[in-house]
Coordinates of C-alpha atoms and ligand atoms in Angstrom, one line a residue:
X701 CA 57.3 76.6 114.0
X702 CA 61.6 76.2 113.9
X703 CA 62.0 75.1 110.3
X704 CA 61.6 78.2 108.0
X705 CA 62.6 78.9 104.6
X706 CA 62.2 82.7 103.4
X707 CA 61.6 83.1 99.6
X708 CA 61.2 86.1 97.2
X709 CA 57.7 86.4 95.4
X710 CA 59.0 89.1 93.2
X711 CA 61.9 89.3 90.7
X712 CA 64.4 89.4 93.8
X713 CA 65.3 92.5 95.7
X714 CA 62.7 92.5 98.1
X715 CA 63.9 93.4 101.0
X716 CA 64.7 89.8 102.0
X717 CA 67.6 90.8 104.2
X718 CA 65.8 92.6 106.4
X719 CA 63.2 89.4 107.3
X720 CA 66.1 86.8 107.5
X721 CA 67.8 89.1 109.4
X722 CA 65.0 89.1 111.8
X723 CA 64.1 85.5 111.4
X724 CA 67.4 84.8 112.7
X725 CA 67.0 85.9 116.0
X726 CA 65.2 82.6 116.3
X727 CA 67.5 80.6 114.2
X728 CA 70.6 78.3 115.2
X729 CA 71.5 77.8 111.3
X730 CA 71.0 79.7 108.7
X731 CA 71.0 78.3 105.4
X732 CA 71.9 79.5 101.4
X733 CA 70.7 76.7 99.1
X734 CA 70.7 78.5 95.5
X735 CA 72.6 81.2 93.6
X736 CA 75.5 83.0 94.3
X737 CA 77.3 86.4 94.4
X738 CA 74.3 87.9 92.0
X739 CA 72.5 88.0 95.0
X740 CA 73.0 91.0 98.0
X741 CA 71.0 90.7 101.1
X742 CA 71.3 94.2 102.9
X743 CA 70.9 94.5 106.8
X744 CA 71.4 97.9 108.2
X745 CA 72.7 97.8 111.7
X746 CA 72.8 100.5 114.3
X747 CA 73.0 102.8 110.8
X748 CA 75.4 100.7 109.0
X749 CA 74.6 99.1 106.0
X750 CA 76.0 95.8 105.4
X751 CA 75.5 93.6 102.3
X752 CA 76.2 89.7 101.7
X753 CA 76.4 88.4 98.7
X754 CA 77.3 84.7 99.3
X755 CA 77.6 84.5 103.4
X756 CA 73.7 83.7 104.8
X757 CA 73.3 87.5 106.5
X758 CA 72.4 85.6 109.6
X759 CA 75.9 85.6 110.1
X760 CA 75.6 89.0 112.0
X761 CA 74.0 86.9 114.8
X762 CA 76.6 85.8 117.0
X763 CA 74.5 82.5 117.9
X764 CA 74.1 81.1 114.0
X765 CA 76.1 78.7 112.3
X766 CA 76.2 79.6 108.7
X767 CA 75.9 77.1 105.8
X768 CA 76.5 77.9 102.5
X769 CA 74.7 74.7 100.6
X770 CA 75.2 72.6 97.5
X771 CA 73.0 74.3 95.2
X772 CA 75.0 77.8 95.7
X773 CA 77.7 78.4 93.2
X774 CA 81.1 80.2 95.0
X775 CA 83.4 82.6 93.6
X776 CA 86.2 82.3 96.3
X777 CA 87.5 85.9 95.7
X778 CA 83.9 87.3 97.0
X779 CA 83.5 85.1 99.9
X780 CA 87.2 86.1 101.2
X781 CA 85.8 90.0 100.8
X782 CA 83.1 88.8 103.0
X783 CA 85.2 86.8 105.4
X784 CA 87.4 90.0 105.6
X785 CA 84.7 92.1 106.1
X786 CA 83.7 89.9 109.4
X787 CA 87.2 90.0 110.3
X788 CA 87.3 93.8 110.0
X789 CA 84.1 93.9 112.3
X790 CA 85.3 91.5 115.3
X791 CA 82.5 89.1 114.2
X792 CA 83.6 85.7 114.3
X793 CA 83.0 83.2 111.7
X794 CA 85.7 80.4 112.6
X795 CA 83.6 77.0 112.7
X796 CA 80.5 79.4 112.1
X797 CA 80.9 79.1 108.4
X798 CA 80.0 75.5 106.6
X799 CA 80.4 75.3 103.0
X800 CA 79.5 72.4 101.3
X801 CA 81.9 70.2 99.3
X802 CA 79.5 69.9 96.4
X803 CA 78.7 73.7 96.0
X804 CA 80.7 74.5 92.3
X805 CA 83.1 77.6 91.9
X806 CA 82.8 80.2 90.1
X807 CA 86.2 81.2 88.0
X808 CA 87.3 84.1 86.3
X809 CA 86.2 82.5 82.9
X810 CA 82.8 82.1 83.9
X811 CA 82.5 85.9 84.3
X812 CA 84.2 86.7 81.7
X813 CA 82.1 84.3 79.8
X814 CA 79.0 85.8 81.1
X815 CA 79.6 89.2 80.0
X816 CA 81.2 87.9 76.7
X817 CA 77.6 86.2 76.1
X818 CA 75.5 88.9 77.2
X819 CA 77.8 91.4 74.8
X820 CA 77.1 88.3 71.8
X821 CA 73.1 88.3 72.2
X822 CA 73.1 92.6 72.1
X823 CA 69.0 92.8 71.9
X824 CA 68.3 89.6 73.5
X825 CA 70.8 89.9 76.2
X826 CA 69.4 89.0 79.9
X827 CA 70.4 91.9 81.6
X828 CA 72.6 89.1 84.3
X829 CA 74.7 90.6 87.2
X830 CA 77.8 89.6 85.2
X831 CA 79.2 87.4 88.3
X832 CA 79.5 84.4 86.0
X833 CA 76.3 82.5 87.7
X834 CA 74.9 81.0 84.6
X835 CA 78.3 80.0 83.0
X836 CA 79.1 78.1 86.5
X837 CA 75.6 76.7 86.4
X838 CA 76.3 75.6 82.7
X839 CA 79.3 73.5 83.7
X840 CA 77.6 72.0 86.4
X841 CA 74.9 70.5 84.6
X842 CA 77.2 69.6 81.9
X843 CA 79.1 67.9 84.4
X844 CA 82.8 69.6 83.9
X845 CA 81.8 72.0 87.1
X846 CA 84.6 72.1 89.8
X847 CA 83.3 71.6 93.5
X848 CA 84.9 73.2 96.8
X849 CA 85.5 69.5 97.5
X850 CA 88.1 69.4 94.6
X851 CA 90.2 71.8 96.6
X852 CA 91.3 69.1 98.6
X853 CA 92.9 67.0 95.8
X854 CA 95.4 69.3 94.0
X855 CA 95.9 67.0 91.2
X856 CA 92.5 66.4 90.2
X857 CA 91.6 70.1 90.5
X858 CA 94.8 70.9 88.3
X859 CA 94.0 68.4 85.7
X860 CA 89.9 69.3 85.2
X861 CA 90.6 73.0 85.5
X862 CA 93.4 73.1 82.8
X863 CA 90.9 70.9 80.4
X864 CA 88.4 73.7 81.0
X865 CA 90.3 76.8 80.4
X866 CA 91.3 75.4 77.2
X867 CA 87.8 74.7 76.4
X868 CA 87.1 78.3 77.5
X869 CA 89.6 80.2 76.0
X870 CA 88.9 79.0 72.3
X871 CA 85.2 79.9 73.6
X872 CA 86.0 83.3 74.4
X873 CA 88.4 83.6 71.5
X874 CA 85.1 82.7 69.3
X875 CA 82.9 85.4 71.5
X876 CA 85.8 88.0 70.2
X877 CA 87.4 88.1 73.8
X878 CA 90.7 86.5 73.0
X879 CA 93.1 87.2 76.5
X880 CA 95.0 84.1 77.4
X881 CA 93.7 83.1 81.3
X882 CA 96.1 83.3 83.6
X883 CA 96.1 79.7 84.3
X884 CA 98.8 79.5 87.2
X885 CA 97.5 82.2 89.2
X886 CA 93.7 81.0 89.3
X887 CA 95.2 77.3 90.6
X888 CA 96.9 79.2 93.6
X889 CA 94.6 81.5 94.3
X890 CA 91.9 78.2 94.8
X891 CA 94.0 76.3 96.1
X892 CA 95.1 78.8 98.8
X893 CA 91.8 79.6 99.8
X894 CA 90.4 75.4 99.9
X895 CA 93.2 75.5 101.9
X896 CA 92.1 78.1 104.4
X897 CA 88.6 77.0 104.3
X898 CA 89.6 72.9 104.5
X899 CA 88.3 72.3 108.0
X900 CA 85.1 74.2 107.0
X901 CA 84.3 72.6 103.3
X902 CA 82.1 69.5 104.9
X903 CA 79.2 67.6 103.6
X904 CA 76.7 70.3 104.7
X905 CA 73.9 68.1 103.6
X906 CA 74.7 65.5 106.4
X907 CA 75.5 68.4 109.2
X908 CA 71.9 70.3 108.1
X909 CA 69.8 66.6 108.3
X910 CA 71.7 65.9 111.6
X911 CA 70.8 69.5 113.3
X912 CA 67.2 69.1 111.8
X913 CA 67.0 65.7 113.7
X914 CA 68.7 67.2 117.0
X915 CA 65.7 69.7 117.0
X916 CA 67.6 72.6 115.8
X917 CA 65.7 76.0 114.5
X918 CA 66.8 76.3 110.7
X919 CA 66.4 79.0 108.7
X920 CA 66.8 78.6 105.0
X921 CA 67.8 81.7 103.2
X922 CA 66.2 82.4 99.5
X923 CA 68.0 84.6 97.1
X924 CA 66.6 86.0 94.1
X925 CA 63.1 85.7 93.6
X926 CA 60.3 83.6 92.4
X927 CA 59.9 85.3 88.9
X928 CA 63.4 84.5 88.2
X929 CA 63.1 81.2 88.7
X930 CA 65.0 78.6 86.0
X931 CA 61.7 76.8 85.5
X932 CA 58.7 79.0 86.8
X933 CA 60.2 82.4 86.3
X934 CA 59.7 84.8 83.1
X935 CA 61.9 82.4 81.2
X936 CA 64.5 82.9 79.5
X937 CA 65.1 86.4 82.0
X938 CA 65.2 84.3 84.5
X939 CA 68.3 83.4 86.5
X940 CA 70.0 79.7 86.6
X941 CA 68.7 78.5 89.8
X942 CA 66.0 78.0 91.4
X943 CA 64.8 80.5 94.3
X944 CA 61.2 78.5 94.8
X945 CA 60.9 77.1 98.7
X946 CA 61.1 73.8 96.7
X947 CA 64.5 74.5 95.7
X948 CA 66.0 74.1 99.3
X949 CA 65.2 70.2 99.2
X950 CA 68.1 69.5 96.3
X951 CA 69.9 72.8 96.7
X952 CA 70.8 72.0 100.4
X953 CA 70.2 68.3 100.5
X954 CA 67.1 68.0 102.8
X955 CA 64.0 66.7 102.5
X956 CA 60.8 68.6 101.4
X957 CA 59.1 67.4 104.5
X958 CA 61.4 69.3 106.8
X959 CA 60.0 72.9 106.0
X960 CA 57.2 73.6 108.4
X961 CA 56.6 77.3 107.4
X962 CA 57.7 79.3 104.3
X963 CA 57.4 83.3 104.4
X964 CA 57.1 85.1 101.7
X965 CA 58.3 88.7 101.3
X966 CA 57.4 91.1 98.8
X967 CA 57.6 94.8 98.3
X968 CA 54.5 96.7 98.7
X969 CA 55.2 97.8 94.6
X970 CA 57.2 95.6 92.4
X971 CA 61.1 96.4 91.0
X972 CA 62.9 94.6 88.8
X973 CA 66.6 94.9 87.3
X974 CA 67.8 93.4 84.2
X975 CA 65.5 92.8 81.3
X976 CA 62.3 90.6 80.4
X977 CA 58.7 91.4 80.6
X978 CA 57.5 93.5 83.8
X979 CA 53.4 94.2 83.1
X980 CA 53.0 96.9 85.7
X981 CA 56.1 99.0 84.9
X982 CA 55.6 102.6 85.2
X983 CA 56.7 104.9 82.6
X984 CA 60.1 106.6 83.1
X985 CA 58.9 109.9 85.0
X986 CA 56.8 108.0 87.0
X987 CA 59.5 104.9 87.6
X988 CA 61.8 107.7 88.8
X989 CA 60.0 108.9 91.5
X990 CA 59.5 105.6 92.7
X991 CA 63.1 104.9 92.3
X992 CA 63.9 108.1 94.1
X993 CA 61.4 107.5 96.7
X994 CA 62.7 103.8 97.3
X995 CA 66.4 104.4 96.4
X996 CA 65.9 101.7 94.1
X997 CA 69.1 100.9 92.7
X998 CA 70.7 97.4 92.6
X999 CA 72.8 96.4 95.8
X1000 CA 75.2 93.8 94.0
X1001 CA 75.6 96.2 90.4
X1002 CA 74.0 99.6 91.1
X1003 CA 71.8 99.4 88.3
X1004 CA 68.6 101.7 88.7
X1005 CA 65.9 99.1 89.1
X1006 CA 62.9 99.3 87.2
X1007 CA 59.8 100.4 89.1
X1008 CA 56.0 99.7 88.7
X1009 CA 52.7 99.0 90.8
X1010 CA 52.0 96.3 92.4
X1011 CA 51.0 92.9 90.6
X1012 CA 48.8 90.7 92.4
X1013 CA 48.7 88.0 89.6
X1014 CA 52.3 87.3 90.3
X1015 CA 52.0 87.7 94.0
X1016 CA 49.4 85.1 93.9
X1017 CA 51.4 83.4 91.7
X1018 CA 54.2 83.1 94.0
X1019 CA 52.3 82.3 96.7
X1020 CA 50.6 79.3 95.0
X1021 CA 54.1 78.2 93.8
X1022 CA 56.0 78.6 97.5
X1023 CA 52.9 77.4 99.4
X1024 CA 53.3 80.6 101.3
X1025 CA 52.5 80.4 104.9
X1026 CA 53.3 84.2 106.0
X1027 CA 53.7 87.0 103.9
X1028 CA 56.3 89.7 104.6
X1029 CA 55.4 93.4 102.9
X1030 CA 58.5 95.7 103.1
X1031 CA 58.9 99.3 102.0
X1032 CA 55.6 100.3 102.5
X1033 CA 56.6 103.7 103.8
X1034 CA 58.0 104.3 100.3
X1035 CA 54.6 104.5 99.5
X1036 CA 53.6 107.3 101.9
X1037 CA 53.5 110.4 100.1
X1038 CA 51.7 109.1 97.2
X1039 CA 48.1 110.3 96.7
X1040 CA 46.9 107.3 94.9
X1041 CA 47.9 103.8 94.7
X1042 CA 47.3 101.0 92.1
X1043 CA 47.3 97.3 92.1
X1044 CA 46.8 95.1 89.2
X1045 CA 44.4 92.2 90.0
X1046 CA 44.2 90.7 86.4
X1047 CA 45.4 91.0 82.9
X1048 CA 43.8 91.2 80.0
X1049 CA 45.6 89.4 77.2
X1050 CA 43.7 89.8 73.7
X1051 CA 40.5 90.9 74.6
X1052 CA 40.3 87.5 77.7
X1053 CA 40.5 88.5 81.5
X1054 CA 42.6 86.2 83.4
X1055 CA 44.4 86.1 87.3
X1056 CA 47.1 83.6 85.8
X1057 CA 50.4 84.7 84.0
X1058 CA 50.8 84.0 80.4
X1059 CA 53.0 80.6 79.7
X1060 CA 54.9 81.8 76.9
X1061 CA 57.3 84.8 76.7
X1062 CA 56.2 86.4 73.7
X1063 CA 52.6 86.6 75.4
X1064 CA 53.7 89.0 77.6
X1065 CA 53.6 91.7 75.1
X1066 CA 49.9 91.6 74.9
X1067 CA 49.5 91.8 78.5
X1068 CA 47.2 94.7 79.9
X1069 CA 47.2 95.0 83.4
X1070 CA 43.7 95.5 85.1
X1071 CA 44.0 98.0 87.7
X1072 CA 42.1 98.8 90.8
X1073 CA 43.0 102.1 92.6
X1074 CA 43.7 102.9 96.7
X1075 CA 43.6 106.1 98.1
X1076 CA 47.2 106.7 99.7
X1077 CA 47.3 107.6 102.9
X1078 CA 49.6 110.8 103.2
X1079 CA 50.7 110.0 106.2
X1080 CA 54.5 108.8 107.4
X1081 CA 54.5 105.0 108.6
X1082 CA 58.2 104.9 109.7
X1083 CA 57.2 105.8 113.1
X1084 CA 54.6 103.3 113.7
X1085 CA 55.8 100.9 116.3
X1086 CA 52.5 98.5 116.6
X1087 CA 50.3 97.5 113.4
X1088 CA 47.7 99.6 114.9
X1089 CA 49.8 102.7 114.4
X1090 CA 49.6 102.5 110.3
X1091 CA 46.9 104.7 109.2
X1092 CA 43.9 102.5 108.3
X1093 CA 44.3 103.0 104.1
X1094 CA 47.7 101.9 104.7
X1095 CA 46.1 99.0 107.0
X1096 CA 43.6 98.7 103.7
X1097 CA 46.1 98.3 101.4
X1098 CA 47.8 95.5 103.2
X1099 CA 44.5 93.6 103.9
X1100 CA 43.7 93.9 100.1
X1101 CA 46.7 92.0 99.1
X1102 CA 46.2 89.7 101.7
X1103 CA 43.2 89.1 99.9
X1104 CA 44.3 89.1 96.6
X1105 CA 47.5 87.1 96.9
X1106 CA 45.7 84.1 99.4
X1107 CA 48.2 84.6 102.1
X1108 CA 48.3 85.8 105.4
X1109 CA 50.1 89.2 105.8
X1110 CA 52.1 89.0 109.2
X1111 CA 54.7 91.3 108.8
X1112 CA 55.0 94.5 107.3
X1113 CA 58.6 96.9 107.0
X1114 CA 58.4 100.4 107.4
X1115 CA 62.4 101.5 107.3
X1116 CA 65.6 100.0 106.9
X1117 CA 66.8 99.9 110.8
X1118 CA 66.2 97.1 112.4
X1119 CA 63.2 98.1 114.6
X1120 CA 61.1 99.3 112.0
X1121 CA 59.6 96.1 111.2
X1122 CA 55.5 95.4 112.7
X1123 CA 54.1 92.4 113.4
X1124 CA 50.5 91.5 113.1
X1125 CA 50.2 89.8 116.3
Ligands
LIG2148 P1 71.9 86.4 86.9 O1 71.0 85.6 87.9 O2 73.3 87.2 87.0 O3 72.5 85.2 85.5 O4 71.1 87.3 86.4 C1 69.8 86.7 85.7 C2 68.9 88.0 85.9 O5 68.7 87.8 87.1 C3 69.0 89.3 85.5 O6 68.0 89.9 85.6 C4 69.7 90.1 87.0 O7 69.6 91.2 86.7 C5 68.5 89.1 87.9 N1 69.0 88.8 89.2 C6 70.1 87.9 89.8 N2 70.4 88.2 90.8 C7 69.2 89.1 91.3 C8 69.1 89.7 92.6 O8 69.5 88.9 93.8 N3 68.3 90.5 92.4 C9 67.2 91.1 91.5 N4 67.8 90.3 90.4 C10 68.8 89.6 90.4

């Protein structure tokens, strides 16, 4: 099975970076299909932490070619910083980083609009990462966005960008952010970026299809998670793209039958950053304990993550929507010192017990999780080298997750290091 997709099964931050880093050892090409610098894929190599927001984190494996697909929104400044990181670490990227001509560009006014809308919405704000993601996708859908391919034609690019800037200035003024935008500086830096990357802004859909036809091993690197999906997540508290395995088709320009296996990644508990429903969220003090144990602070914004018990209702929902073939459970070691663990196996909604999440956002207010309790293992798991080294209670916890979620747990991570991932077989 050499064409794989890795997806998050919760609200992002599941530790996908670590699993992608591992699976990249068996991939020739690693491709991202959606999202933008709202993601923060963390990989720890020899004690050094690397966080990638835009480039596939498979870039750390020198044999891979890394693709930023058409479904991604690209902030040139962030990409430049990541390329500089690679340069500083002696990692060659020329010819290894391919950018889709159809990926949309995030401009400074997208970031400003993101913050301005959030402020305006006040109590109804989403708690976005502030990276301009939503406004960039709005422009894409409104068909006024500019794409990386447009950087090849300065006249075309300039004319359209200036028209956009005029509109955005009016909008920003209405939102109370009246600063004029620095047109010329933005145009110059974007065109310089386009020039620098010209040879690698290509039709990545064609590249990927040809690579697949040639039998290359391709790994699709998902960002965010199922519950942040624009259509199937906890709308409106979601991101603006589709992090599902189904999103890979449109986000990379490959047919859906190309994907042979889907790796769903979930934490051994649940976290969420930003606003919106979270049925198994723990009250402040208990959440703080889990946050401390799991170092639960956003990789992109540094915000403290909300923390709670594992929610098997939502996990099963993610397994179905993505048709997960393999599951990876991360951060099991974070639970090592807890005497008792809980898993939500169902919801009670207005007196009715259900195994499905509610359809409408306001219904989450009536959700009461139905928990089962598991004994903790109270043993350090981070030294485990094989599945069999895990304490029996931890193995039972994993077996139960598998049973409730409806997918096989093949991998478990017990620490941040590359060698701290255990495989069932
Ligand atoms: P946006 O994607 O910045 O518009 O944010 C929308 C929602 O998705 C907010 O709740 C963010 O905190 C959340 N979000 C976006 N990207 C990530 C991620 O990579 N990990 C976790 N949450 C994310």
